[in-house]
Coordinates of C-alpha atoms and ligand atoms in Angstrom, one line a residue:
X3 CA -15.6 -94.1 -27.2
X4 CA -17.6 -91.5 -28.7
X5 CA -20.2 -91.2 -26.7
X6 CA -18.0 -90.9 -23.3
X7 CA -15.8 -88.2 -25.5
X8 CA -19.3 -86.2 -25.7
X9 CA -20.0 -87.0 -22.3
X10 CA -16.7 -85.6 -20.8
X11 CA -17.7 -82.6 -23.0
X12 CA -21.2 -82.4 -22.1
X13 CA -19.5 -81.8 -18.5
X14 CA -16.6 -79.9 -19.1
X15 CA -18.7 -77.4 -21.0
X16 CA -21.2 -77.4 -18.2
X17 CA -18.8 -75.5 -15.9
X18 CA -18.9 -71.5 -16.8
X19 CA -15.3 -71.2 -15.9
X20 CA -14.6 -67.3 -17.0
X21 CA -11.9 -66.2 -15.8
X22 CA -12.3 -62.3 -16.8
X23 CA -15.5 -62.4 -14.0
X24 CA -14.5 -62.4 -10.3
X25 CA -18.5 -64.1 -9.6
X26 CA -17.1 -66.6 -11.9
X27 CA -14.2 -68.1 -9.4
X28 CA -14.8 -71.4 -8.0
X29 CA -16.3 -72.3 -11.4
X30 CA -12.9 -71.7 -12.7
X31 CA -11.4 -73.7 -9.5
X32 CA -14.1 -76.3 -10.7
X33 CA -12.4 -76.8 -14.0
X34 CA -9.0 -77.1 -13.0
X35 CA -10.5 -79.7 -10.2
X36 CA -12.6 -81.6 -13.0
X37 CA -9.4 -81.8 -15.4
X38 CA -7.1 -82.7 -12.3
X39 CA -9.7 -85.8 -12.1
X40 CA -9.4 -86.8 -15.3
X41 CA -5.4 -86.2 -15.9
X42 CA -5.0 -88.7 -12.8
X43 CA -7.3 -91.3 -13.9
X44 CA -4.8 -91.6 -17.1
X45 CA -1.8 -92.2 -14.7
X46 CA -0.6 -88.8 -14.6
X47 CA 0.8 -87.1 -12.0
X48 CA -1.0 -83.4 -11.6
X49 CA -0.3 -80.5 -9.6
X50 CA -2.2 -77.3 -9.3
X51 CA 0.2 -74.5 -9.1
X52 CA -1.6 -71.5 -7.9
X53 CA -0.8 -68.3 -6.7
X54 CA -3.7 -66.5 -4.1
X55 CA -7.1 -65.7 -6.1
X56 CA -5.8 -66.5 -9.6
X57 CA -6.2 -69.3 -11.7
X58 CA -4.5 -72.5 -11.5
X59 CA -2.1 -74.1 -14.1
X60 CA -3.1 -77.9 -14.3
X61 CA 0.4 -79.4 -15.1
X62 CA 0.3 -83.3 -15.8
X63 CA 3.0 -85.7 -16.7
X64 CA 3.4 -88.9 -17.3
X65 CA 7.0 -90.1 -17.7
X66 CA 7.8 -93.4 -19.3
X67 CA 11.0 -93.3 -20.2
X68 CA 10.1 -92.4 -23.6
X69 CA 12.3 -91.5 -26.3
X70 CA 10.5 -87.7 -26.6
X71 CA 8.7 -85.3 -24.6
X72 CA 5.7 -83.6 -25.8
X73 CA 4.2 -80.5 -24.4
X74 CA 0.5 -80.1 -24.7
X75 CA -1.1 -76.5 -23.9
X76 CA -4.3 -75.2 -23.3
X77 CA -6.8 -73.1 -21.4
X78 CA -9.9 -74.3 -19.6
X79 CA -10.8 -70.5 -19.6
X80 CA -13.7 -69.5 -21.4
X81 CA -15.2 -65.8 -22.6
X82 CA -18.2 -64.2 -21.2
X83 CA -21.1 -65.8 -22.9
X84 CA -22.5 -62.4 -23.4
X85 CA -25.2 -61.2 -25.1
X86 CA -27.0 -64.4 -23.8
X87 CA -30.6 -63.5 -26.0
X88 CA -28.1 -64.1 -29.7
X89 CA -27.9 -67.8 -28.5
X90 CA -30.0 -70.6 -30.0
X91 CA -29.0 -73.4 -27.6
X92 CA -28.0 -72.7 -23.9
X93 CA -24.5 -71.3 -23.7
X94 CA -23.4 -73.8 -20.8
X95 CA -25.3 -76.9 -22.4
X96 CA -23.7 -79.1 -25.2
X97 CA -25.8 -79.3 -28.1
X98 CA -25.2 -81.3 -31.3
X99 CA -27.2 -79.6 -34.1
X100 CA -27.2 -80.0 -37.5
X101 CA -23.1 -81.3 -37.8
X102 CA -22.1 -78.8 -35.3
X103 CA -21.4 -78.8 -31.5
X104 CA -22.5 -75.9 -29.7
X105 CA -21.4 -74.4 -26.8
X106 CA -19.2 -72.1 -24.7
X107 CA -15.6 -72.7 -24.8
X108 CA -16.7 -75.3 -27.7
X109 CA -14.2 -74.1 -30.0
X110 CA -12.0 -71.7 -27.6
X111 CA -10.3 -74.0 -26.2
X112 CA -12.2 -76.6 -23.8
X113 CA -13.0 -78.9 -27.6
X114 CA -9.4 -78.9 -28.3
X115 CA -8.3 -79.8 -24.9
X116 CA -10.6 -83.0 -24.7
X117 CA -9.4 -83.8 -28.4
X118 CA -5.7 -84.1 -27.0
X119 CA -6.9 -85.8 -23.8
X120 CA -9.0 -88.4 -25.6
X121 CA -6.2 -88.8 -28.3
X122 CA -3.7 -89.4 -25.9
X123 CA -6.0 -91.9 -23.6
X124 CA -6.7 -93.9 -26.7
X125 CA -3.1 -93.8 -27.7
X126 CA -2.6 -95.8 -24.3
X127 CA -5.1 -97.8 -24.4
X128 CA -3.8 -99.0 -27.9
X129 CA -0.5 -98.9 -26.3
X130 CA 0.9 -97.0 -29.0
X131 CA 2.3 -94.0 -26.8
X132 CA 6.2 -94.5 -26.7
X133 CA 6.5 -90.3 -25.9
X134 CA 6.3 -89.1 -22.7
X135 CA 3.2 -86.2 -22.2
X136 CA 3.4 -83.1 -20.1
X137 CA -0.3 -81.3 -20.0
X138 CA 0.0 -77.1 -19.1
X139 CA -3.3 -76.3 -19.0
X140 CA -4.0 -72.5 -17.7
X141 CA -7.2 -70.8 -16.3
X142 CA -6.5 -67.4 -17.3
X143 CA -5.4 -66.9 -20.7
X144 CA -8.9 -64.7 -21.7
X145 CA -7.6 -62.3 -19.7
X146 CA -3.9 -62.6 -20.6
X147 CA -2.6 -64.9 -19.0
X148 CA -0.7 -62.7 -16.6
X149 CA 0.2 -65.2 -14.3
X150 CA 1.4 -67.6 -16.7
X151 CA 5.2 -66.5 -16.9
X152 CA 5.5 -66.7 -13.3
X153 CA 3.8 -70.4 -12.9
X154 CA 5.7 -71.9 -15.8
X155 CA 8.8 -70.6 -14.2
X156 CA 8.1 -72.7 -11.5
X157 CA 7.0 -75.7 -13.3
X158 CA 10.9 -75.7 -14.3
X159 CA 11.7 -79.1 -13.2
X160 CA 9.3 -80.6 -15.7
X161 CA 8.7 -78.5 -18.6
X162 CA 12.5 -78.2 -19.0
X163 CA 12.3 -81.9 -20.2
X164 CA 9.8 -80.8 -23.1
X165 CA 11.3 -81.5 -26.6
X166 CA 8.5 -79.7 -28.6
X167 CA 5.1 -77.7 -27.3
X168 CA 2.0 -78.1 -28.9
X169 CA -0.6 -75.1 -28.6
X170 CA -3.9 -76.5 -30.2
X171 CA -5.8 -73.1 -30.0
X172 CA -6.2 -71.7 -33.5
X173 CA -7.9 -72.8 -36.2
X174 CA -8.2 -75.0 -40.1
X175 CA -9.1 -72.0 -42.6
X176 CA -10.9 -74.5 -44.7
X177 CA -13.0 -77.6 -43.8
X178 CA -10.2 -80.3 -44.6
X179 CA -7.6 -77.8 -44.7
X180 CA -4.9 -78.5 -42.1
X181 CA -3.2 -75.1 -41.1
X182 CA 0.2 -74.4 -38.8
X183 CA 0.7 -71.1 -37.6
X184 CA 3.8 -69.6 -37.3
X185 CA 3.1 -66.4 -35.7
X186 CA 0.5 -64.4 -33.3
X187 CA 0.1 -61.1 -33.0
X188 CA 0.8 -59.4 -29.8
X189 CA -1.4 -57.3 -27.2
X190 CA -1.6 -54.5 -25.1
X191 CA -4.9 -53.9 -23.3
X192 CA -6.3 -50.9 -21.2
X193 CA -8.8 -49.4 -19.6
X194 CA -9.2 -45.5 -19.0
X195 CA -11.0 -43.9 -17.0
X196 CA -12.0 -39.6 -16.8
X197 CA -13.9 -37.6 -15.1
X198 CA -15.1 -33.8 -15.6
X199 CA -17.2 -33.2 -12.2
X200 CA -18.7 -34.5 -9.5
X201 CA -22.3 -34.8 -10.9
X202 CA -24.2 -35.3 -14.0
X203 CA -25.3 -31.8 -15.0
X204 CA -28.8 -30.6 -16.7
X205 CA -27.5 -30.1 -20.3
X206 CA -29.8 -27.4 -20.8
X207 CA -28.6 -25.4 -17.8
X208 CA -24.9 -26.6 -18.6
X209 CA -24.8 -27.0 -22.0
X210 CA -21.8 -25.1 -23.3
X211 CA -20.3 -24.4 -19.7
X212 CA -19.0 -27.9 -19.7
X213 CA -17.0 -30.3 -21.0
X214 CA -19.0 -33.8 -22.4
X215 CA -16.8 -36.6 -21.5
X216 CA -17.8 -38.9 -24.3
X217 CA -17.3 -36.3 -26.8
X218 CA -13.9 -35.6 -25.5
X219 CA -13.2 -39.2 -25.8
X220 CA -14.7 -39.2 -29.7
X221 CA -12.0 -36.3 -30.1
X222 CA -8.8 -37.9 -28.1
X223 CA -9.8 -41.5 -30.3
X224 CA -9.7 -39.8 -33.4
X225 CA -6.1 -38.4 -32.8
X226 CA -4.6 -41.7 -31.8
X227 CA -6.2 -43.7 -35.2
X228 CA -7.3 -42.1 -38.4
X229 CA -10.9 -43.4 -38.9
X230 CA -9.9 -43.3 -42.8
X231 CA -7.0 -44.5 -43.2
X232 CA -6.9 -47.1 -40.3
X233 CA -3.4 -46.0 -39.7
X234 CA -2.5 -45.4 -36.1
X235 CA -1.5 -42.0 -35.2
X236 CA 0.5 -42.1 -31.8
X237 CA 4.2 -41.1 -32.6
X238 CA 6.3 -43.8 -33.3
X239 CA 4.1 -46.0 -33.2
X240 CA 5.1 -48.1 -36.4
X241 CA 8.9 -47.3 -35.9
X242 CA 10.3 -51.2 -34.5
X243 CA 7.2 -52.6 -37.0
X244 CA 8.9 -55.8 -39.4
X245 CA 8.1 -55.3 -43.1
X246 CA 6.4 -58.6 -44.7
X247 CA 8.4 -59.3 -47.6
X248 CA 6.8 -60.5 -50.7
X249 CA 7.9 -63.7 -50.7
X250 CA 6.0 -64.3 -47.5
X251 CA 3.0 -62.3 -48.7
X252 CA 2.7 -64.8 -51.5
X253 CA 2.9 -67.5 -49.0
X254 CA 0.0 -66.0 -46.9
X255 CA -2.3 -65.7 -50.1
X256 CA -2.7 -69.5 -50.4
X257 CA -4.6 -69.0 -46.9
X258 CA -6.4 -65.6 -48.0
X259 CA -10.1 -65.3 -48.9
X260 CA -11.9 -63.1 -51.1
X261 CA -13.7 -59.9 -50.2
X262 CA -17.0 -61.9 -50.2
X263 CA -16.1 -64.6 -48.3
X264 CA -14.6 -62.0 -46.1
X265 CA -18.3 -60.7 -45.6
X266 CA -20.0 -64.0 -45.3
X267 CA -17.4 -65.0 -42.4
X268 CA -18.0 -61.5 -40.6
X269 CA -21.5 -60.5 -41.0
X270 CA -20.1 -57.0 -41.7
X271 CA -21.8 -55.2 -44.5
X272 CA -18.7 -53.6 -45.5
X273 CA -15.0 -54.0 -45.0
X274 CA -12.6 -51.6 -44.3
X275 CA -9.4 -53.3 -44.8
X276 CA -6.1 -51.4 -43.6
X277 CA -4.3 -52.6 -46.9
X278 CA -6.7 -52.0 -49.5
X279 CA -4.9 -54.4 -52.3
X280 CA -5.0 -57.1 -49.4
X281 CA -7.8 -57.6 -47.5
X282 CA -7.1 -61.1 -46.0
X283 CA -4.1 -60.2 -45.3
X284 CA -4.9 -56.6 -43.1
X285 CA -5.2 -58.1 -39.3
X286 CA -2.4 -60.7 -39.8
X287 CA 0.4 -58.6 -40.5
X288 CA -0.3 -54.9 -39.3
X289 CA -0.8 -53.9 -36.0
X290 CA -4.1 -52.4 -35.0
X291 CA -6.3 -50.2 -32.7
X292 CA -9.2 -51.1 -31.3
X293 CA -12.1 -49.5 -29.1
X294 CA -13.8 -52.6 -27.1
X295 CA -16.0 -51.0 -25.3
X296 CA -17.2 -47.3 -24.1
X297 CA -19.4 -46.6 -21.2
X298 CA -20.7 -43.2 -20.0
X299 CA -24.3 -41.2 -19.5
X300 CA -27.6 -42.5 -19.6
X301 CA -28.4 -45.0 -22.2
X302 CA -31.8 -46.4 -21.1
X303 CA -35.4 -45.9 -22.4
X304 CA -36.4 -42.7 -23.3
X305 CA -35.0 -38.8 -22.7
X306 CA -32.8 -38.0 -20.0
X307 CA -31.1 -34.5 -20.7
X308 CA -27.2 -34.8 -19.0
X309 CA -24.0 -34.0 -19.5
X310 CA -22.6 -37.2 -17.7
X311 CA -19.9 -36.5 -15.0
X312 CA -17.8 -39.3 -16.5
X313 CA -16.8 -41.8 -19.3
X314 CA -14.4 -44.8 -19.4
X315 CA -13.6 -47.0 -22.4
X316 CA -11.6 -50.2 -23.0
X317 CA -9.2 -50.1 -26.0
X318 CA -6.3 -52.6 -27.4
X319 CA -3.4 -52.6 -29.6
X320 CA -2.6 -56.0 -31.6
X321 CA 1.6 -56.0 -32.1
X322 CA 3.5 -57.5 -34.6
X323 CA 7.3 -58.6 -34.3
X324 CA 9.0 -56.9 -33.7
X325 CA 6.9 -54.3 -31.3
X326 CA 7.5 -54.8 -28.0
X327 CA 4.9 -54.5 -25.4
X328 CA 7.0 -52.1 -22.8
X329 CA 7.5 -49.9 -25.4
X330 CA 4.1 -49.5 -27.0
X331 CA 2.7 -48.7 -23.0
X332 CA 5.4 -46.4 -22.5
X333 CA 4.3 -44.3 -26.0
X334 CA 0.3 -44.7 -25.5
X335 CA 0.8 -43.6 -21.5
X336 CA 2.7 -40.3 -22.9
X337 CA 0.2 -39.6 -25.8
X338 CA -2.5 -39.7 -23.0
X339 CA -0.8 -37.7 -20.6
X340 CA -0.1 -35.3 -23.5
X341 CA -3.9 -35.1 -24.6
X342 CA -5.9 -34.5 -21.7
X343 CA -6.7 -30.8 -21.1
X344 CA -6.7 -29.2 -17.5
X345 CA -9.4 -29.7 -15.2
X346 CA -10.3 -33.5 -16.2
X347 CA -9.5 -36.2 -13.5
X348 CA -8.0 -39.4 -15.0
X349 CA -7.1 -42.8 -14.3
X350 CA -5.1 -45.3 -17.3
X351 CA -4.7 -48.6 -16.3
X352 CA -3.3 -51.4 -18.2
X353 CA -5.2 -54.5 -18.2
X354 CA -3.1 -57.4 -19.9
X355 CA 0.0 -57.5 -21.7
X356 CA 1.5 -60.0 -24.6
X357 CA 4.6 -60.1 -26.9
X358 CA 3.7 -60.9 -30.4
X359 CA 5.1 -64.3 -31.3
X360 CA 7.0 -65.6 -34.3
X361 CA 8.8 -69.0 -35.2
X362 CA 10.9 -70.4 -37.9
X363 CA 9.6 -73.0 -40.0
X364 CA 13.1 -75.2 -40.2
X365 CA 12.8 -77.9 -37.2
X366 CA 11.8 -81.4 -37.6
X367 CA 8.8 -81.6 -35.7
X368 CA 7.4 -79.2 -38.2
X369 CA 7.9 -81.3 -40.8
X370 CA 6.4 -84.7 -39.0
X371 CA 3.3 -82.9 -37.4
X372 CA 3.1 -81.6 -41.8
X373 CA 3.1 -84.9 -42.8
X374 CA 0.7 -86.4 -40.3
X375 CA -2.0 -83.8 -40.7
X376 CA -1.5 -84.3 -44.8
X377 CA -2.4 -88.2 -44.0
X378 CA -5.3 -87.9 -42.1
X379 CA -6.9 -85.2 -43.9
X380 CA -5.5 -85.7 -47.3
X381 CA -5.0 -82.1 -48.5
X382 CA -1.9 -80.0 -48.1
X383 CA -0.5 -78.3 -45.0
X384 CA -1.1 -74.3 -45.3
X385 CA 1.0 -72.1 -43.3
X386 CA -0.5 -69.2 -41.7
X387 CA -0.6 -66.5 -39.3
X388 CA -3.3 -65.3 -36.9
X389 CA -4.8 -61.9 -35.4
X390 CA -5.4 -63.2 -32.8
X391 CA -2.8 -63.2 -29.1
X392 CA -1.7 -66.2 -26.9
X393 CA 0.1 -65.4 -24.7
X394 CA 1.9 -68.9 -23.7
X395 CA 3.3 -68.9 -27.5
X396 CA 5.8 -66.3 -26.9
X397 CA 6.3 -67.1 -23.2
X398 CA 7.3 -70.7 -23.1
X399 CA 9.4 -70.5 -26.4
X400 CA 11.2 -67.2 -24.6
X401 CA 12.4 -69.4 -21.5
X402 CA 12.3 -72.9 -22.8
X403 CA 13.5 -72.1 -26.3
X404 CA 11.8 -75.5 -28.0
X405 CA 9.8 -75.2 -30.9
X406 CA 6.0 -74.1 -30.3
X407 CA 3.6 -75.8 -32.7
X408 CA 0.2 -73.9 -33.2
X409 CA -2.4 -76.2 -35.2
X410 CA -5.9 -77.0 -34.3
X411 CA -9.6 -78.1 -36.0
X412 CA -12.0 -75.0 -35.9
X413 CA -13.4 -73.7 -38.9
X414 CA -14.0 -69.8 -39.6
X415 CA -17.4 -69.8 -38.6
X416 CA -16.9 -71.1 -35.2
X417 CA -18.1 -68.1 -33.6
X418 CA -15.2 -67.7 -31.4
X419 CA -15.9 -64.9 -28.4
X420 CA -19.5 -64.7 -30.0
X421 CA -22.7 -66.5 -29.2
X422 CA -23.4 -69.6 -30.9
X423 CA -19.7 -71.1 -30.5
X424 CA -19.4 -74.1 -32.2
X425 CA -17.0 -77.3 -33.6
X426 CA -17.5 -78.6 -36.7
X427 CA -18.3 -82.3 -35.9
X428 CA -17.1 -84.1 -38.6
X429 CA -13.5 -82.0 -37.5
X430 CA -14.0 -82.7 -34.2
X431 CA -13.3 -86.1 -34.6
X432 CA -11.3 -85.8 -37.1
X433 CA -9.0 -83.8 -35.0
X434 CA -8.3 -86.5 -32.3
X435 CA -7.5 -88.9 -35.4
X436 CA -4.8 -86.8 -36.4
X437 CA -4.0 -85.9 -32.9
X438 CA -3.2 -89.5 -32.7
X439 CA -1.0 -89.7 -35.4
X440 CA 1.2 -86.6 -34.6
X441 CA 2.1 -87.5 -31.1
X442 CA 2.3 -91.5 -31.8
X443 CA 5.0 -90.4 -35.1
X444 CA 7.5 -88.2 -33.2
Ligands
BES527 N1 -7.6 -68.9 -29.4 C1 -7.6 -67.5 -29.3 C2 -6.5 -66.8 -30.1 C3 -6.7 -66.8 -31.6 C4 -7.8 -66.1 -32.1 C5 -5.9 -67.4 -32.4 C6 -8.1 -66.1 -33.4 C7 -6.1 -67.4 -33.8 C8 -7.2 -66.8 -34.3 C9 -7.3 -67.1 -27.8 O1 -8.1 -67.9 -26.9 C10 -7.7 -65.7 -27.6 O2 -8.8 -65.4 -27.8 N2 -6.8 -64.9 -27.1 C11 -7.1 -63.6 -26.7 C12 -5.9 -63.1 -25.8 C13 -6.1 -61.8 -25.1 C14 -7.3 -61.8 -24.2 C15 -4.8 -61.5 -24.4 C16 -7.2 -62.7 -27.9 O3 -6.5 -62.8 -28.9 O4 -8.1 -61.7 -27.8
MN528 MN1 -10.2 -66.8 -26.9

C-alpha cells in the first residue's frame, strides 16, 4: 500500500494546480479531474460544482446507511512555488529525502488529502467503515476561497446530512504531539494601487517638485501600524477585539515555544513579538498588519535616476473573534480615503475576505477524535490555535452549524508557502493510522 500511496502522490503533486495564477487554470481543472478519478474508483458518487472560470468543489459521498456522517475538507490548491532558485528538489516533483517528503502542496494541503483518501480506502477494504463519507474538496482556498460559501450552499442536499466536519489543514506542534485547534484567525486582503503622474520623471530635474510614490506609501504605512509597538493605528480598529482570559492563556502555553525555538522555526534573526511577555502566543490571539508585497520604480541592475509615476502594494489584516470582516473594510476604506492628499489618483481593491473562526471544546466528537489521536500517537492531545485563515472553518459551521474539527500531521518546519515544503515521513504515515482510527471509532 505504500508504495501506491506515494505513487498517487508522486501524481497529485505533479499537477501545479495554483489557483492565485490565471496561466495556472486547467492545471487546477486537472486536479479536481484527477481527484474526481480517484473518489469514483472508491464507489463514490462525485460532482464538480463549478461556477464559470473558478475553481471546482470536488464533492463525494458515499452513503451506506451508516449510523454517522463524516465530512472531510480540503483544498487541492496549492501556493506559487516562488522563488523557484531556494528549492533543493523540483517543486512539482516528489522527493523523499532524508525522512522528509518534499514537494509543493506536500504539507498545504494535497499530503493531508491523500492521507484521508487512503485512510478511508483501507478502512473499506478492511471493511471496517460503518460511517458514511462526504469529501468537499475546494480549488481555491489560497486565494480565499471566495466561492466557497456560494458552492457549499448548493451542495445543501448532501452536506446537510454531515454529523461532524473534519478540516485536516493545520498542523502537530511537536513530532508526536497530536494538536486540535479550536480557532483561526480571520482575513481581510487588499491591494492598492496610486498614481502621481503620467510618466516616470528625471529625479534630478524633478526632485523636490514631486511627490515619490513609494515614500508616500512608507509615510501612509507608518500611520496605519506603529513599527514599534506593532499596534495597529486605524481608529477603532481593536474596539469588537475578544480579550483572552488567563485561564485560556495558560492553556495555550502547553503549545508555546521558547524565544529560541521561535528563531530556529523562523530563520529570523530577531523577533519582534506584539506581546513582549508572550511571544508564542503574539500571532494566535492578536490581530495583525501586514505588508506582502510593494512594487514601484526601477529595481534592476545598476543606476536609473526616477521618481516612478506609480506604486502599488498588497497588505492584510489577520482578525480575531470577534472582528468582523465588513467592518474592518468599512474602517481601512475610510482611513485610506482620509490619508491620500490631493492630486494622487488611487485605486483600493479588496482581494479576499474571511471571518475568524472559533469553536467550543464540549461535543462528543471532540472527545473521540482526543482519544484516538492519544492511542496512536501515545502522548496527550494539546489544544491550540492558529495564525493562520481557512476560510471553510467559519463558513460551513455558520450554515451547517455541526462541529468543525481542525487536526492534522505537519510539523513546524514544513515550510508551508515557502520553498522546500515538506511532510515529515514518519507522520505522514502515521497520520493515515490515526486517520483510521478516528473515522472507524465515531
Ligand atoms: N493551512 C493554511 C492555514 C494555516 C496556516 C493554518 C498556518 C494553521 C497554521 C491554509 O492553507 C492557508 O494558508 N490559508 C491562507 C488563507 C488566505 C489566503 C485567505 C492563509 O492563512 O494565509
Ligand atoms: Mn496555505
Amino acid at each position: 500500500m505504500k508504495n501506491e500511496i506515494l505513487n498517487f502522490l508522486t501524481d497529485f503533486i505533479s499537477i501545479p494546480s495554483v489557483s492565485t495564477q490565471k496561466e495556472r487554470f486547467n492545471d487546477i481543472l486537472k486536479a479536481a479531474e484527477f481527484l474526481k478519478n480517484k473518489f469514483s474508483s472508491l464507489g463514490f458518487k462525485v460532482k464538480l460544482i463549478q461556477e464559470k472560470s473558478s475553481p471546482p468543489l470536488v464533492l463525494a459521498h458515499r452513503f451506506i446507511g451508516g449510523k454517522k456522517t463524516i465530512g472531510i475538507y480540503g483544498h487541492y490548491d496549492v501556493q506559487p512555488e516562488e522563488p523557484i532558485n531556494e528549492w533543493k528538489t523540483p517543486p512539482f516533483k516528489l522527493t523523499l529525502k532524508d525522512g522528509k517528503i518534499y514537494g509543493r502542496g506536500i504539507a498545504d494541503n494535497k499530503g493531508h488529502i491523500v492521507q484521508n483518501i487512503f485512510a478511508i480506502e483501507e478502512l473499506i477494504k478492511e471493511n471496517k467503515l460503518k460511517n458514511n463519507i462526504v469529501f468537499l474538496v475546494e480549488g481555491e482556498e489560497e486565494s480565499a476561497s471566495s466561492h466557497f460559501e456560494e458552492y457549499v450552499k448548493k451542495a445543501k442536499n448532501v452536506l446537510s446530512k454531515v454529523d461532524v466536519f473534519y478540516l485536516t489543514d493545520v498542523g502537530m506542534i511537536k513530532k508526536n504531539v497530536p494538536t486540535i485547534y479550536y480557532a483561526l484567525r480571520g482575513i481581510v486582503y487588499f491591494e492598492l494601487k496610486i498614481k502621481v503622474g503620467e510618466y516616470d520623471l528625471h529625479s534630478g530635474s524633478y526632485g523636490n517638485l514631486a511627490l515619490n510614490p513609494v515614500q508616500f506609501l512608507a509615510d501612509l504605512f507608518s500611520k496605519m501600524k506603529d513599527l514599534k509597538t506593532g499596534k495597529i493605528l486605524i481608529p477603532r480598529f481593536y474596539e469588537d477585539v475578544r480579550k483572552i482570559d488567563k485561564k485560556e492563556k495558560e492553556l495555550l502555553r502547553l503549545a508555546s515555544i521558547k524565544e529560541k525555538e521561535i528563531l530556529k522555526e523562523t530563520k529570523l534573526y530577531l523577533i519582534h513579538p506584539l506581546d513582549k511577555k508572550e511571544p508564542s502566543l503574539s500571532p494566535k490571539i492578536y490581530p495583525s498588519m501586514d505588508i506582502n508585497g510593494i512594487i514601484s520604480g526601477y529595481t534592476q541592475e545598476g543606476v536609473k535616476t526616477i521618481i516612478p509615476k506609480e506604486a502599488a502594494v498588497k497588505f492584510s489584516f489577520r482578525l480575531i473573534e470577534y472582528q468582523k470582516p465588513e467592518k474592518i473594510i468599512k474602517l481601512v476604506k475610510n482611513f485610506i480615503k482620509k490619508n491620500i492628499p490631493k492630486g494622487v489618483k488611487w485605486e483600493l481593491k479588496l482581494l479576499g475576505s474571511a471571518a475568524p473562526f472559533y469553536t467550543p471544546l464540549n461535543n462528543e466528537f471532540i472527545v473521540k477524535t482526543k482519544n484516538a489521536l492519544e492511542r496512536v500517537f501515545r502522548n496527550k492531545v494539546v489544544f491550540n490555535r492558529a495564525g493562520g485563515s481557512i476560510p471553510a472553518a467559519e463558513v460551513l459551521q455558520r450554515i451547517y452549524k455541526k462541529p468543525i474539527i481542525l487536526t492534522g500531521f505537519t510539523l513546524p518546519d514544513d515550510n508551508v508557502h515557502a520553498p522546500n515544503e515538506n511532510f515529515d515521513e514518519k507522520m505522514f504515515f502515521k497520520g493515515i493510522k490515526a486517520l483510521k482510527e478516528i473515522y472507524s471509532s465515531i
